[in-house]
PDB file of C-alpha atoms in Angstrom:
ATOM      1  CA  MET A   1     124.242 128.593  29.438  1.00  0.00           C
ATOM      2  CA  PHE A   2     124.286 125.154  31.064  1.00  0.00           C
ATOM      3  CA  PRO A   3     124.683 124.529  34.817  1.00  0.00           C
ATOM      4  CA  GLU A   4     127.990 122.700  34.463  1.00  0.00           C
ATOM      5  CA  GLU A   5     129.544 125.681  32.703  1.00  0.00           C
ATOM      6  CA  GLN A   6     128.531 128.027  35.523  1.00  0.00           C
ATOM      7  CA  THR A   7     129.344 125.815  38.491  1.00  0.00           C
ATOM      8  CA  GLY A   8     131.889 123.381  37.128  1.00  0.00           C
ATOM      9  CA  LEU A   9     129.755 120.475  38.378  1.00  0.00           C
ATOM     10  CA  ALA A  10     128.764 117.499  36.268  1.00  0.00           C
ATOM     11  CA  TYR A  11     125.203 117.504  34.919  1.00  0.00           C
ATOM     12  CA  GLN A  12     123.337 114.203  35.259  1.00  0.00           C
ATOM     13  CA  GLN A  13     120.552 114.056  32.706  1.00  0.00           C
ATOM     14  CA  GLU A  14     118.971 110.867  34.095  1.00  0.00           C
ATOM     15  CA  LYS A  15     118.500 112.461  37.538  1.00  0.00           C
ATOM     16  CA  SER A  16     117.183 115.774  36.257  1.00  0.00           C
ATOM     17  CA  GLY A  17     113.682 116.464  35.058  1.00  0.00           C
ATOM     18  CA  ILE A  18     110.071 116.588  36.127  1.00  0.00           C
ATOM     19  CA  ARG A  19     108.626 113.380  37.556  1.00  0.00           C
ATOM     20  CA  ARG A  20     105.552 112.172  39.355  1.00  0.00           C
ATOM     21  CA  PRO A  21     106.075 111.580  43.085  1.00  0.00           C
ATOM     22  CA  LEU A  22     105.193 107.889  42.793  1.00  0.00           C
ATOM     23  CA  THR A  23     108.182 107.246  40.538  1.00  0.00           C
ATOM     24  CA  LEU A  24     110.632 108.755  43.036  1.00  0.00           C
ATOM     25  CA  GLU A  25     112.548 106.521  45.387  1.00  0.00           C
ATOM     26  CA  PRO A  26     111.799 107.124  49.071  1.00  0.00           C
ATOM     27  CA  ARG A  27     114.344 109.356  50.764  1.00  0.00           C
ATOM     28  CA  CYS A  28     114.954 109.997  54.447  1.00  0.00           C
ATOM     29  CA  GLY A  29     112.171 107.617  55.463  1.00  0.00           C
ATOM     30  CA  ARG A  30     109.510 109.449  53.467  1.00  0.00           C
ATOM     31  CA  GLY A  31     107.454 108.507  50.461  1.00  0.00           C
ATOM     32  CA  PHE A  32     104.477 109.737  48.473  1.00  0.00           C
ATOM     33  CA  VAL A  33     100.992 108.333  47.982  1.00  0.00           C
ATOM     34  CA  PRO A  34      98.046 109.796  46.084  1.00  0.00           C
ATOM     35  CA  THR A  35      95.377 111.581  48.101  1.00  0.00           C
ATOM     36  CA  TYR A  36      92.202 109.590  47.890  1.00  0.00           C
ATOM     37  CA  LYS A  37      89.751 112.471  48.039  1.00  0.00           C
ATOM     38  CA  LYS A  38      86.957 113.070  45.592  1.00  0.00           C
ATOM     39  CA  GLY A  39      87.854 115.708  43.029  1.00  0.00           C
ATOM     40  CA  GLU A  40      91.607 115.706  43.820  1.00  0.00           C
ATOM     41  CA  LYS A  41      93.224 113.922  40.936  1.00  0.00           C
ATOM     42  CA  GLY A  42      96.982 114.154  40.596  1.00  0.00           C
ATOM     43  CA  LYS A  43      97.622 115.351  44.167  1.00  0.00           C
ATOM     44  CA  TYR A  44      99.938 113.520  46.533  1.00  0.00           C
ATOM     45  CA  GLN A  45     100.681 113.454  50.239  1.00  0.00           C
ATOM     46  CA  THR A  46     103.855 112.646  52.117  1.00  0.00           C
ATOM     47  CA  VAL A  47     103.887 109.500  54.256  1.00  0.00           C
ATOM     48  CA  VAL A  48     106.420 107.943  56.601  1.00  0.00           C
ATOM     49  CA  LYS A  49     107.837 104.592  55.529  1.00  0.00           C
ATOM     50  CA  LYS A  50     107.258 101.458  57.628  1.00  0.00           C
ATOM     51  CA  GLN A  51     110.928 101.122  58.593  1.00  0.00           C
ATOM     52  CA  SER A  52     110.904 104.610  60.150  1.00  0.00           C
ATOM     53  CA  TRP A  53     107.858 103.716  62.263  1.00  0.00           C
ATOM     54  CA  GLU A  54     109.579 100.533  63.414  1.00  0.00           C
ATOM     55  CA  ASN A  55     112.722 102.464  64.342  1.00  0.00           C
ATOM     56  CA  LEU A  56     110.694 104.943  66.412  1.00  0.00           C
ATOM     57  CA  LYS A  57     108.808 102.183  68.206  1.00  0.00           C
ATOM     58  CA  ARG A  58     112.072 100.354  68.937  1.00  0.00           C
ATOM     59  CA  LYS A  59     113.571 103.508  70.469  1.00  0.00           C
ATOM     60  CA  LEU A  60     110.479 104.168  72.575  1.00  0.00           C
ATOM     61  CA  LYS A  61     110.382 100.541  73.690  1.00  0.00           C
ATOM     62  CA  GLY A  62     114.011 100.754  74.779  1.00  0.00           C
ATOM     63  CA  ILE A  63     113.326 103.831  76.895  1.00  0.00           C
ATOM     64  CA  THR A  64     110.199 102.336  78.494  1.00  0.00           C
ATOM     65  CA  LYS A  65     111.720  98.995  79.504  1.00  0.00           C
ATOM     66  CA  LYS A  66     110.653  98.076  83.023  1.00  0.00           C
ATOM     67  CA  ASN A  67     114.099  96.855  84.061  1.00  0.00           C
ATOM     68  CA  LEU A  68     115.803 100.168  83.207  1.00  0.00           C
ATOM     69  CA  THR A  69     117.053 101.747  86.432  1.00  0.00           C
ATOM     70  CA  ILE A  70     116.445 105.440  85.879  1.00  0.00           C
ATOM     71  CA  GLN A  71     114.045 107.856  87.540  1.00  0.00           C
ATOM     72  CA  LEU A  72     110.629 108.443  86.017  1.00  0.00           C
ATOM     73  CA  GLU A  73     111.339 112.145  85.335  1.00  0.00           C
ATOM     74  CA  GLU A  74     114.535 111.319  83.472  1.00  0.00           C
ATOM     75  CA  ARG A  75     112.746 108.614  81.494  1.00  0.00           C
ATOM     76  CA  LEU A  76     109.950 111.020  80.539  1.00  0.00           C
ATOM     77  CA  GLN A  77     112.541 113.600  79.462  1.00  0.00           C
ATOM     78  CA  LYS A  78     114.191 111.045  77.158  1.00  0.00           C
ATOM     79  CA  LEU A  79     110.790 110.069  75.752  1.00  0.00           C
ATOM     80  CA  ARG A  80     110.001 113.711  75.071  1.00  0.00           C
ATOM     81  CA  GLU A  81     113.314 114.256  73.272  1.00  0.00           C
ATOM     82  CA  VAL A  82     112.837 111.245  70.993  1.00  0.00           C
ATOM     83  CA  TRP A  83     109.138 111.942  70.367  1.00  0.00           C
ATOM     84  CA  MET A  84     109.506 115.667  69.619  1.00  0.00           C
ATOM     85  CA  GLY A  85     112.574 115.151  67.458  1.00  0.00           C
ATOM     86  CA  TRP A  86     110.830 112.504  65.403  1.00  0.00           C
ATOM     87  CA  VAL A  87     107.600 114.504  65.059  1.00  0.00           C
ATOM     88  CA  ASN A  88     109.514 117.623  63.992  1.00  0.00           C
ATOM     89  CA  ASN A  89     111.446 115.611  61.419  1.00  0.00           C
ATOM     90  CA  TYR A  90     108.267 114.179  59.849  1.00  0.00           C
ATOM     91  CA  ARG A  91     105.903 117.095  60.522  1.00  0.00           C
ATOM     92  CA  LEU A  92     104.931 117.523  56.868  1.00  0.00           C
ATOM     93  CA  ALA A  93     103.814 113.906  56.502  1.00  0.00           C
ATOM     94  CA  SER A  94     100.321 112.565  57.149  1.00  0.00           C
ATOM     95  CA  ILE A  95     100.953 110.919  60.521  1.00  0.00           C
ATOM     96  CA  GLN A  96      98.201 112.091  62.881  1.00  0.00           C
ATOM     97  CA  ALA A  97      96.207 108.833  63.080  1.00  0.00           C
ATOM     98  CA  LYS A  98      99.266 106.646  63.539  1.00  0.00           C
ATOM     99  CA  LEU A  99     100.730 108.991  66.139  1.00  0.00           C
ATOM    100  CA  LYS A 100      97.508 108.742  68.117  1.00  0.00           C
ATOM    101  CA  GLN A 101      97.763 104.918  68.168  1.00  0.00           C
ATOM    102  CA  LEU A 102     101.415 105.106  69.156  1.00  0.00           C
ATOM    103  CA  ASP A 103     100.578 107.631  71.882  1.00  0.00           C
ATOM    104  CA  GLU A 104      97.970 105.285  73.391  1.00  0.00           C
ATOM    105  CA  TRP A 105     100.473 102.425  73.380  1.00  0.00           C
ATOM    106  CA  LEU A 106     103.136 104.637  74.959  1.00  0.00           C
ATOM    107  CA  ARG A 107     100.779 105.907  77.673  1.00  0.00           C
ATOM    108  CA  ASN A 108      99.986 102.338  78.693  1.00  0.00           C
ATOM    109  CA  ARG A 109     103.676 101.490  78.924  1.00  0.00           C
ATOM    110  CA  THR A 110     104.497 104.598  80.998  1.00  0.00           C
ATOM    111  CA  GLN A 111     101.543 103.940  83.317  1.00  0.00           C
ATOM    112  CA  ASP A 112     102.825 100.425  83.917  1.00  0.00           C
ATOM    113  CA  ILE A 113     106.240 101.850  84.781  1.00  0.00           C
ATOM    114  CA  ALA A 114     104.778 104.471  87.130  1.00  0.00           C
ATOM    115  CA  PHE A 115     102.643 101.910  88.971  1.00  0.00           C
ATOM    116  CA  GLY A 116     105.576  99.508  89.112  1.00  0.00           C
ATOM    117  CA  MET A 117     107.702 102.152  90.836  1.00  0.00           C
ATOM    118  CA  THR A 118     105.048 102.709  93.511  1.00  0.00           C
ATOM    119  CA  GLY A 119     104.788  98.979  94.211  1.00  0.00           C
ATOM    120  CA  LYS A 120     101.088  98.777  93.302  1.00  0.00           C
ATOM    121  CA  SER A 121      99.661  97.069  90.280  1.00  0.00           C
ATOM    122  CA  LEU A 122      97.042  98.656  88.096  1.00  0.00           C
ATOM    123  CA  SER A 123      94.469  96.042  89.133  1.00  0.00           C
ATOM    124  CA  GLU A 124      95.014  96.811  92.846  1.00  0.00           C
ATOM    125  CA  THR A 125      94.337 100.522  92.357  1.00  0.00           C
ATOM    126  CA  GLN A 126      91.075  99.924  90.451  1.00  0.00           C
ATOM    127  CA  LYS A 127      89.421  97.330  92.713  1.00  0.00           C
ATOM    128  CA  PRO A 128      85.823  98.196  93.626  1.00  0.00           C
ATOM    129  CA  ASN A 129      85.048  98.654  97.334  1.00  0.00           C
TER     130      ASN A 129
END
């Protein structure tokens, strides 16, 4: 019994079958790379494609623009929504190291915004006595 007889759907032989992850085209911003660990031959890990990282950074940059006239709490709420949504979408990928770098960059931008709203610069608050 073939699938098309049961479901009435067309069967596409070229798309069906067993393949290695490296031969698959990236879908939904994800791809596969081999794990480079000793003794783990033939195992792969999920990674996020470069375009997806650029899209996330562009969204975060738009929210953390200094000339945006919204309250800090509202801005932080928007950042949280974008960040958590993106992390939940790509949670199975190997993204911890890159997220840490992005988090450091984002913290610096939000600190600049917070100090800008108080009217003090970062250098003024850290001057030695």
